[in-house]
Short mmCIF file of C-alpha atoms in Angstrom, two decimals:
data_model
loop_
_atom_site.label_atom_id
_atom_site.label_comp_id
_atom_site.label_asym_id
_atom_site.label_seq_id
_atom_site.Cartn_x
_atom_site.Cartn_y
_atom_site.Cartn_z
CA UNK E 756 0.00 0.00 0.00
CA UNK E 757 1.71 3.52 -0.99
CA UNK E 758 2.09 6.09 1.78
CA UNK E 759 0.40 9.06 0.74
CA UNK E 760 2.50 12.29 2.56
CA UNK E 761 1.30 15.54 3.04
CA UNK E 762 3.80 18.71 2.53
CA UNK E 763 4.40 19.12 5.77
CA UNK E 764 5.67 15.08 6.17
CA UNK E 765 7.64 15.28 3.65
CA UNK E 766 9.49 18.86 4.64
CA UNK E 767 9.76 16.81 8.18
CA UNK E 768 10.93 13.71 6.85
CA UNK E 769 13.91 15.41 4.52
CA UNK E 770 15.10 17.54 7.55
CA UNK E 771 15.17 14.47 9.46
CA UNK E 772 17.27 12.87 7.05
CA UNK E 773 19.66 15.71 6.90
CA UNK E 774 19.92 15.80 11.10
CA UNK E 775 19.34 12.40 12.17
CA UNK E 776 17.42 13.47 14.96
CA UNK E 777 14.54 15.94 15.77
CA UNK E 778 12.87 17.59 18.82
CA UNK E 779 8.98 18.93 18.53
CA UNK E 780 7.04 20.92 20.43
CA UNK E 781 2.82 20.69 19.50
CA UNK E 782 0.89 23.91 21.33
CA UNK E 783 -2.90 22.96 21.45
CA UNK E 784 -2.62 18.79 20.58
CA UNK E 785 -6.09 18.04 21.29
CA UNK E 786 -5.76 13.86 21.31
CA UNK E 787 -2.42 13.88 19.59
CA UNK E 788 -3.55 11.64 16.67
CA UNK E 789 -7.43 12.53 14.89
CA UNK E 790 -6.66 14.89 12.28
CA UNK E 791 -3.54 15.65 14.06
CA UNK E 792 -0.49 16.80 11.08
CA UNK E 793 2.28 15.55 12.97
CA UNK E 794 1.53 12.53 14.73
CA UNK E 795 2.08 9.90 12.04
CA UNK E 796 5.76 11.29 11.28
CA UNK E 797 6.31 11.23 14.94
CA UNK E 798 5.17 7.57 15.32
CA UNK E 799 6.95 6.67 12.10
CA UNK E 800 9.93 7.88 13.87
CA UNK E 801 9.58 7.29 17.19
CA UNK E 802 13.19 6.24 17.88
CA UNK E 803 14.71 9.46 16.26
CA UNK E 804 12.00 11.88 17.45
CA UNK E 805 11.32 13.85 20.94
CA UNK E 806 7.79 15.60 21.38
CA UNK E 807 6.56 18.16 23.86
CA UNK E 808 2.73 17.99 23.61
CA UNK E 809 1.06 20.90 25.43
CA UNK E 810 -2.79 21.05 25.85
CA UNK E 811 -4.89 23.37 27.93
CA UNK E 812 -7.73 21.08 28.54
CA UNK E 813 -7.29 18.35 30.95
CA UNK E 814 -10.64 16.03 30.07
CA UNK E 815 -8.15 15.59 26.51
CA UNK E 816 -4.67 14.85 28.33
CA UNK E 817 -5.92 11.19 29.07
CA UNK E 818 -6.23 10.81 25.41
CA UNK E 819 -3.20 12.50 24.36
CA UNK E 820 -1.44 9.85 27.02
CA UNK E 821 -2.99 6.98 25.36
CA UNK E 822 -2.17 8.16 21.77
CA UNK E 823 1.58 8.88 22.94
CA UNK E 824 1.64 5.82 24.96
CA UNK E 825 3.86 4.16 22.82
CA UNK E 826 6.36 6.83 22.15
CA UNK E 827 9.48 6.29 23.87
CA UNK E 828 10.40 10.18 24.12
CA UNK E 829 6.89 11.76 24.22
CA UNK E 830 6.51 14.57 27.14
CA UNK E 831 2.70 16.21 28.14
CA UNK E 832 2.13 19.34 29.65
CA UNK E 833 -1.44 20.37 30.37
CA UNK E 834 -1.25 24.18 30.02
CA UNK E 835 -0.73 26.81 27.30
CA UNK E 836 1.64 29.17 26.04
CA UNK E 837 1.05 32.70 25.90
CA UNK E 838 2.24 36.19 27.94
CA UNK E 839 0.45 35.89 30.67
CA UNK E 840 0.00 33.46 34.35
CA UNK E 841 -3.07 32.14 32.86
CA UNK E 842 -5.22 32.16 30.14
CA UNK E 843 -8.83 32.63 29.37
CA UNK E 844 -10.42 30.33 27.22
CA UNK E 845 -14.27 29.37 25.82
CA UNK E 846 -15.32 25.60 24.99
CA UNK E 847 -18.24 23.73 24.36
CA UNK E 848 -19.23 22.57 28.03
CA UNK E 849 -17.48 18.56 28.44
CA UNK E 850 -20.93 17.15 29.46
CA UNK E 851 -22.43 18.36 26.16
CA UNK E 852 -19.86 17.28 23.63
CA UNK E 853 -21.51 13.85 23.27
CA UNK E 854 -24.66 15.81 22.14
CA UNK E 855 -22.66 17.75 19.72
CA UNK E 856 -23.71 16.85 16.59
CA UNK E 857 -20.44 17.46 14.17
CA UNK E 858 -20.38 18.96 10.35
CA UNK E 859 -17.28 16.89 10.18
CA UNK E 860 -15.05 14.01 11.14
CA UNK E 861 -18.32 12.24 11.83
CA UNK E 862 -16.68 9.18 12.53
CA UNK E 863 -14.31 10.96 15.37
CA UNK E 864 -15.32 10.35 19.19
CA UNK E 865 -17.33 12.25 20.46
CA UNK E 866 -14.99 14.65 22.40
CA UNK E 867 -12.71 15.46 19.61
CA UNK E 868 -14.39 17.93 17.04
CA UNK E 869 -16.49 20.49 20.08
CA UNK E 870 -12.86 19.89 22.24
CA UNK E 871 -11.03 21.07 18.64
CA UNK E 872 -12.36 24.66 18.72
CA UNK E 873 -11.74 25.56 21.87
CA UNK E 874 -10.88 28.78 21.92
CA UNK E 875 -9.67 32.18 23.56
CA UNK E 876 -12.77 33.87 21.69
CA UNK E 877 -15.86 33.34 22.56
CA UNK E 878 -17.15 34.08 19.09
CA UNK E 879 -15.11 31.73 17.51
CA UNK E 880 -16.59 28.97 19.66
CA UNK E 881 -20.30 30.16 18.79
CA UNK E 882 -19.46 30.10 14.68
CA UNK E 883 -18.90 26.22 15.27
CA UNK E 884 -21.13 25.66 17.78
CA UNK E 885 -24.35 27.03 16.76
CA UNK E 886 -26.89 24.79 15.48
CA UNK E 887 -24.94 21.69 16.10
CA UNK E 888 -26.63 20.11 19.02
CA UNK E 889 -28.79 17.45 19.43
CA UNK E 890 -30.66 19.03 22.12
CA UNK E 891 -32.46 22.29 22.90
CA UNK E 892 -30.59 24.95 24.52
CA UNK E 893 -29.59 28.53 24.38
CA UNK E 894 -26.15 28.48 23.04
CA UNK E 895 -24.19 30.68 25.97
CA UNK E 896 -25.77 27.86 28.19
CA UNK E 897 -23.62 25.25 26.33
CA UNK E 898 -20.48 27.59 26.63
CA UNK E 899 -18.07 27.62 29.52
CA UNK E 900 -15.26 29.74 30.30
CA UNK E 901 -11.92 28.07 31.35
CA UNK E 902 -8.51 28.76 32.75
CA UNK E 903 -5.69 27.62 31.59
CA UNK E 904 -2.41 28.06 33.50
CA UNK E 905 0.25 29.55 30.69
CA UNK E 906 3.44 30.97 30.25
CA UNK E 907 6.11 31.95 27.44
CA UNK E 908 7.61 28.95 25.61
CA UNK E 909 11.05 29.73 26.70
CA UNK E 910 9.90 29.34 30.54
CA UNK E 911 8.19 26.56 30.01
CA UNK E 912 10.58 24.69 29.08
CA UNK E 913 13.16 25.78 31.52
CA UNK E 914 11.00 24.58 34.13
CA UNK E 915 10.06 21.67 32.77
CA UNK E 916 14.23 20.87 32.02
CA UNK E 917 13.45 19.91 28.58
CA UNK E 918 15.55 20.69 25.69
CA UNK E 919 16.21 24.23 24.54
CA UNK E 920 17.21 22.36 21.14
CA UNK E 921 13.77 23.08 19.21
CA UNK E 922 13.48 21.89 15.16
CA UNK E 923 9.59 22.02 14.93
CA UNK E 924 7.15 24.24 16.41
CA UNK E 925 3.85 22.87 15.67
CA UNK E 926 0.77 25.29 16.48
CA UNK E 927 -2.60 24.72 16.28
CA UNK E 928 -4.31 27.71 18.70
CA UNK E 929 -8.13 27.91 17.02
CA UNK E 930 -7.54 31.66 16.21
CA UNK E 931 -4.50 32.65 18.57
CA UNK E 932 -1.66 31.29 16.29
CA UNK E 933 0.01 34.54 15.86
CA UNK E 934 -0.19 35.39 19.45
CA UNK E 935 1.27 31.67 20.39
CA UNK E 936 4.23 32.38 18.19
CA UNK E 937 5.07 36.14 19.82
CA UNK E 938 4.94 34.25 22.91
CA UNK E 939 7.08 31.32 22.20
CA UNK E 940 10.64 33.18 22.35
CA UNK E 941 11.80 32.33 18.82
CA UNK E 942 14.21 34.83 18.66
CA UNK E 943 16.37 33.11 21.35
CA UNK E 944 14.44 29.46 21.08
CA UNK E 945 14.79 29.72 16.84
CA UNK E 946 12.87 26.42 16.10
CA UNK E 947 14.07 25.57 12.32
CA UNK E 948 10.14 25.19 11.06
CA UNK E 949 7.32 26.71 12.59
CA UNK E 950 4.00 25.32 11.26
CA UNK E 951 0.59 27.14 12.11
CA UNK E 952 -3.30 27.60 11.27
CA UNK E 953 -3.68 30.95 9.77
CA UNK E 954 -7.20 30.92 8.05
CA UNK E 955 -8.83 32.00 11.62
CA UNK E 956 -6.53 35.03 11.40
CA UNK E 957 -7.68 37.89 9.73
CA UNK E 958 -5.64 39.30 6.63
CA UNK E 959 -4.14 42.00 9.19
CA UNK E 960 -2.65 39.89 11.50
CA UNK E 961 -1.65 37.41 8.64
CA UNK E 962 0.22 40.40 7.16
CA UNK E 963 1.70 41.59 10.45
CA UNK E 964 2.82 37.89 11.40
CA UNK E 965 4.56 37.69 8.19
CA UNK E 966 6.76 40.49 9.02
CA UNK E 967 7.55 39.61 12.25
CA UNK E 968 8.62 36.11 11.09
CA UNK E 969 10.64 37.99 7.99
CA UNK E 970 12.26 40.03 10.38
CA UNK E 971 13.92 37.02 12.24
CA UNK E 972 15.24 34.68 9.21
CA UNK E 973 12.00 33.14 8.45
CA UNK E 974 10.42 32.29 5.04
CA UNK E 975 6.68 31.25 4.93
CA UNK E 976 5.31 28.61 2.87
CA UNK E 977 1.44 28.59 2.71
CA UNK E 978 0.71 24.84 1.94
CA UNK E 979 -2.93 24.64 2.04
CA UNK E 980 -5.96 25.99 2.19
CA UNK E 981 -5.90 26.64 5.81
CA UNK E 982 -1.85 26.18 6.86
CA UNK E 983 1.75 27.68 6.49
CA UNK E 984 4.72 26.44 7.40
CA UNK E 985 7.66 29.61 8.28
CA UNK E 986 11.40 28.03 7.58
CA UNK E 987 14.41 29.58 9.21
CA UNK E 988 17.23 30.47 6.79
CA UNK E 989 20.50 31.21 7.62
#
């Protein structure tokens, strides 16, 4: 059976090649593994790979343990990254999401699409929620707030001892990409590829992003429809 690779794989898999090892960090993983763009390189190359997975929401980390169960190398944070102690964040309510009633990955469990846009705005989490339950409700009543404890990459990983050795950056922040990357210290931390959602960003902060990753070596690479990879020259 052929392996069919996305861009992003096969970026990964040539600068694997060329280093013989690699060290990842993944900001909002979800489960690790459904829809996830990362997680079948890492697996493929468990042996040569190390993985920081960092998720906010702790009904998910049990998941993300499971799907990293049989990585040798795999660390989990529950948290997020951004400039502040904590962060504010809006989610479908956990004891809804089995009433959820997805436009996609049908065949997913039920946590895994209303867990996916979690979100630090609100009206980002109404867009996808609205008129997707199975039940009656007013929508705010299926919407709770959460805090997340958070902190700058760079501190993170000091306290956590982990390696200040960073190839891939993966970010997947429902709508906070951009603000994940300001606060994830690349001019000292310079991950080699840093690859990111940017259709929930507006063409603004697309634009101003792109500078800001310019202005430190980066190139960006918009792949898809929906995602960009930035690669560090020099």
């Amino acid at each position: 059976m052929s392996l069919r690779l996305t861009f992003l794989e096969v970026l990964l898999q040539g600068y694997l090649a060329a280093k013989g090892r690699m060290n990842l960090v993944q900001v909002g993983a979800n489960d690790g593994r459904i829809n996830d763009p990362i997680h079948a390189f890492v697996m493929r190359n468990r042996a040569l790979t190390r993985i920081l997975l960092i998720e906010p929401q702790p009904e998910i980390i049990p998941f993300l343990k499971q799907n990293y169960a049989a990585h040798p190398d795999a660390h989990i944070h529950q948290g997020a990254i951004g400039p502040e102690d904590n962060l504010r964040l809006f989610r479908v309510k956990p004891a809804l999401w089995a009433a959820y009633n997805p436009p996609y990955m049908k065949d997913a469990p039920a946590y895994r699409v209303p867990s996916g846009f979690t979100s630090s705005s609100i009206e980002h989490v109404r867009r996808h929620a609205e008129g997707n339950f199975r039940i009656e409700a007013r929508l705010d009543d299926c919407i709770e707030e959460l805090r997340v404890p958070c902190s700058t990459l760079h501190a993170l990983i000091a306290r956590l001892s982990w390696t200040q050795d960073i190839d891939v950056l993966q970010i997947d922040a429902e709508g906070a990409d951009d603000e994940v990357i300001y606060a994830s210290d690349i001019e000292r931390l310079r991950p080699r590829l840093i690859n990111f959602e940017r259709r929930h960003l507006s063409d603004q902060r697309q634009q101003t992003l792109a500078a800001f990753l310019a202005g430190q070596g980066y190139s960006i690479l918009n792949w898809s429809d929906s995602d960009s990879t930035a690669i560090l020259y020099g």
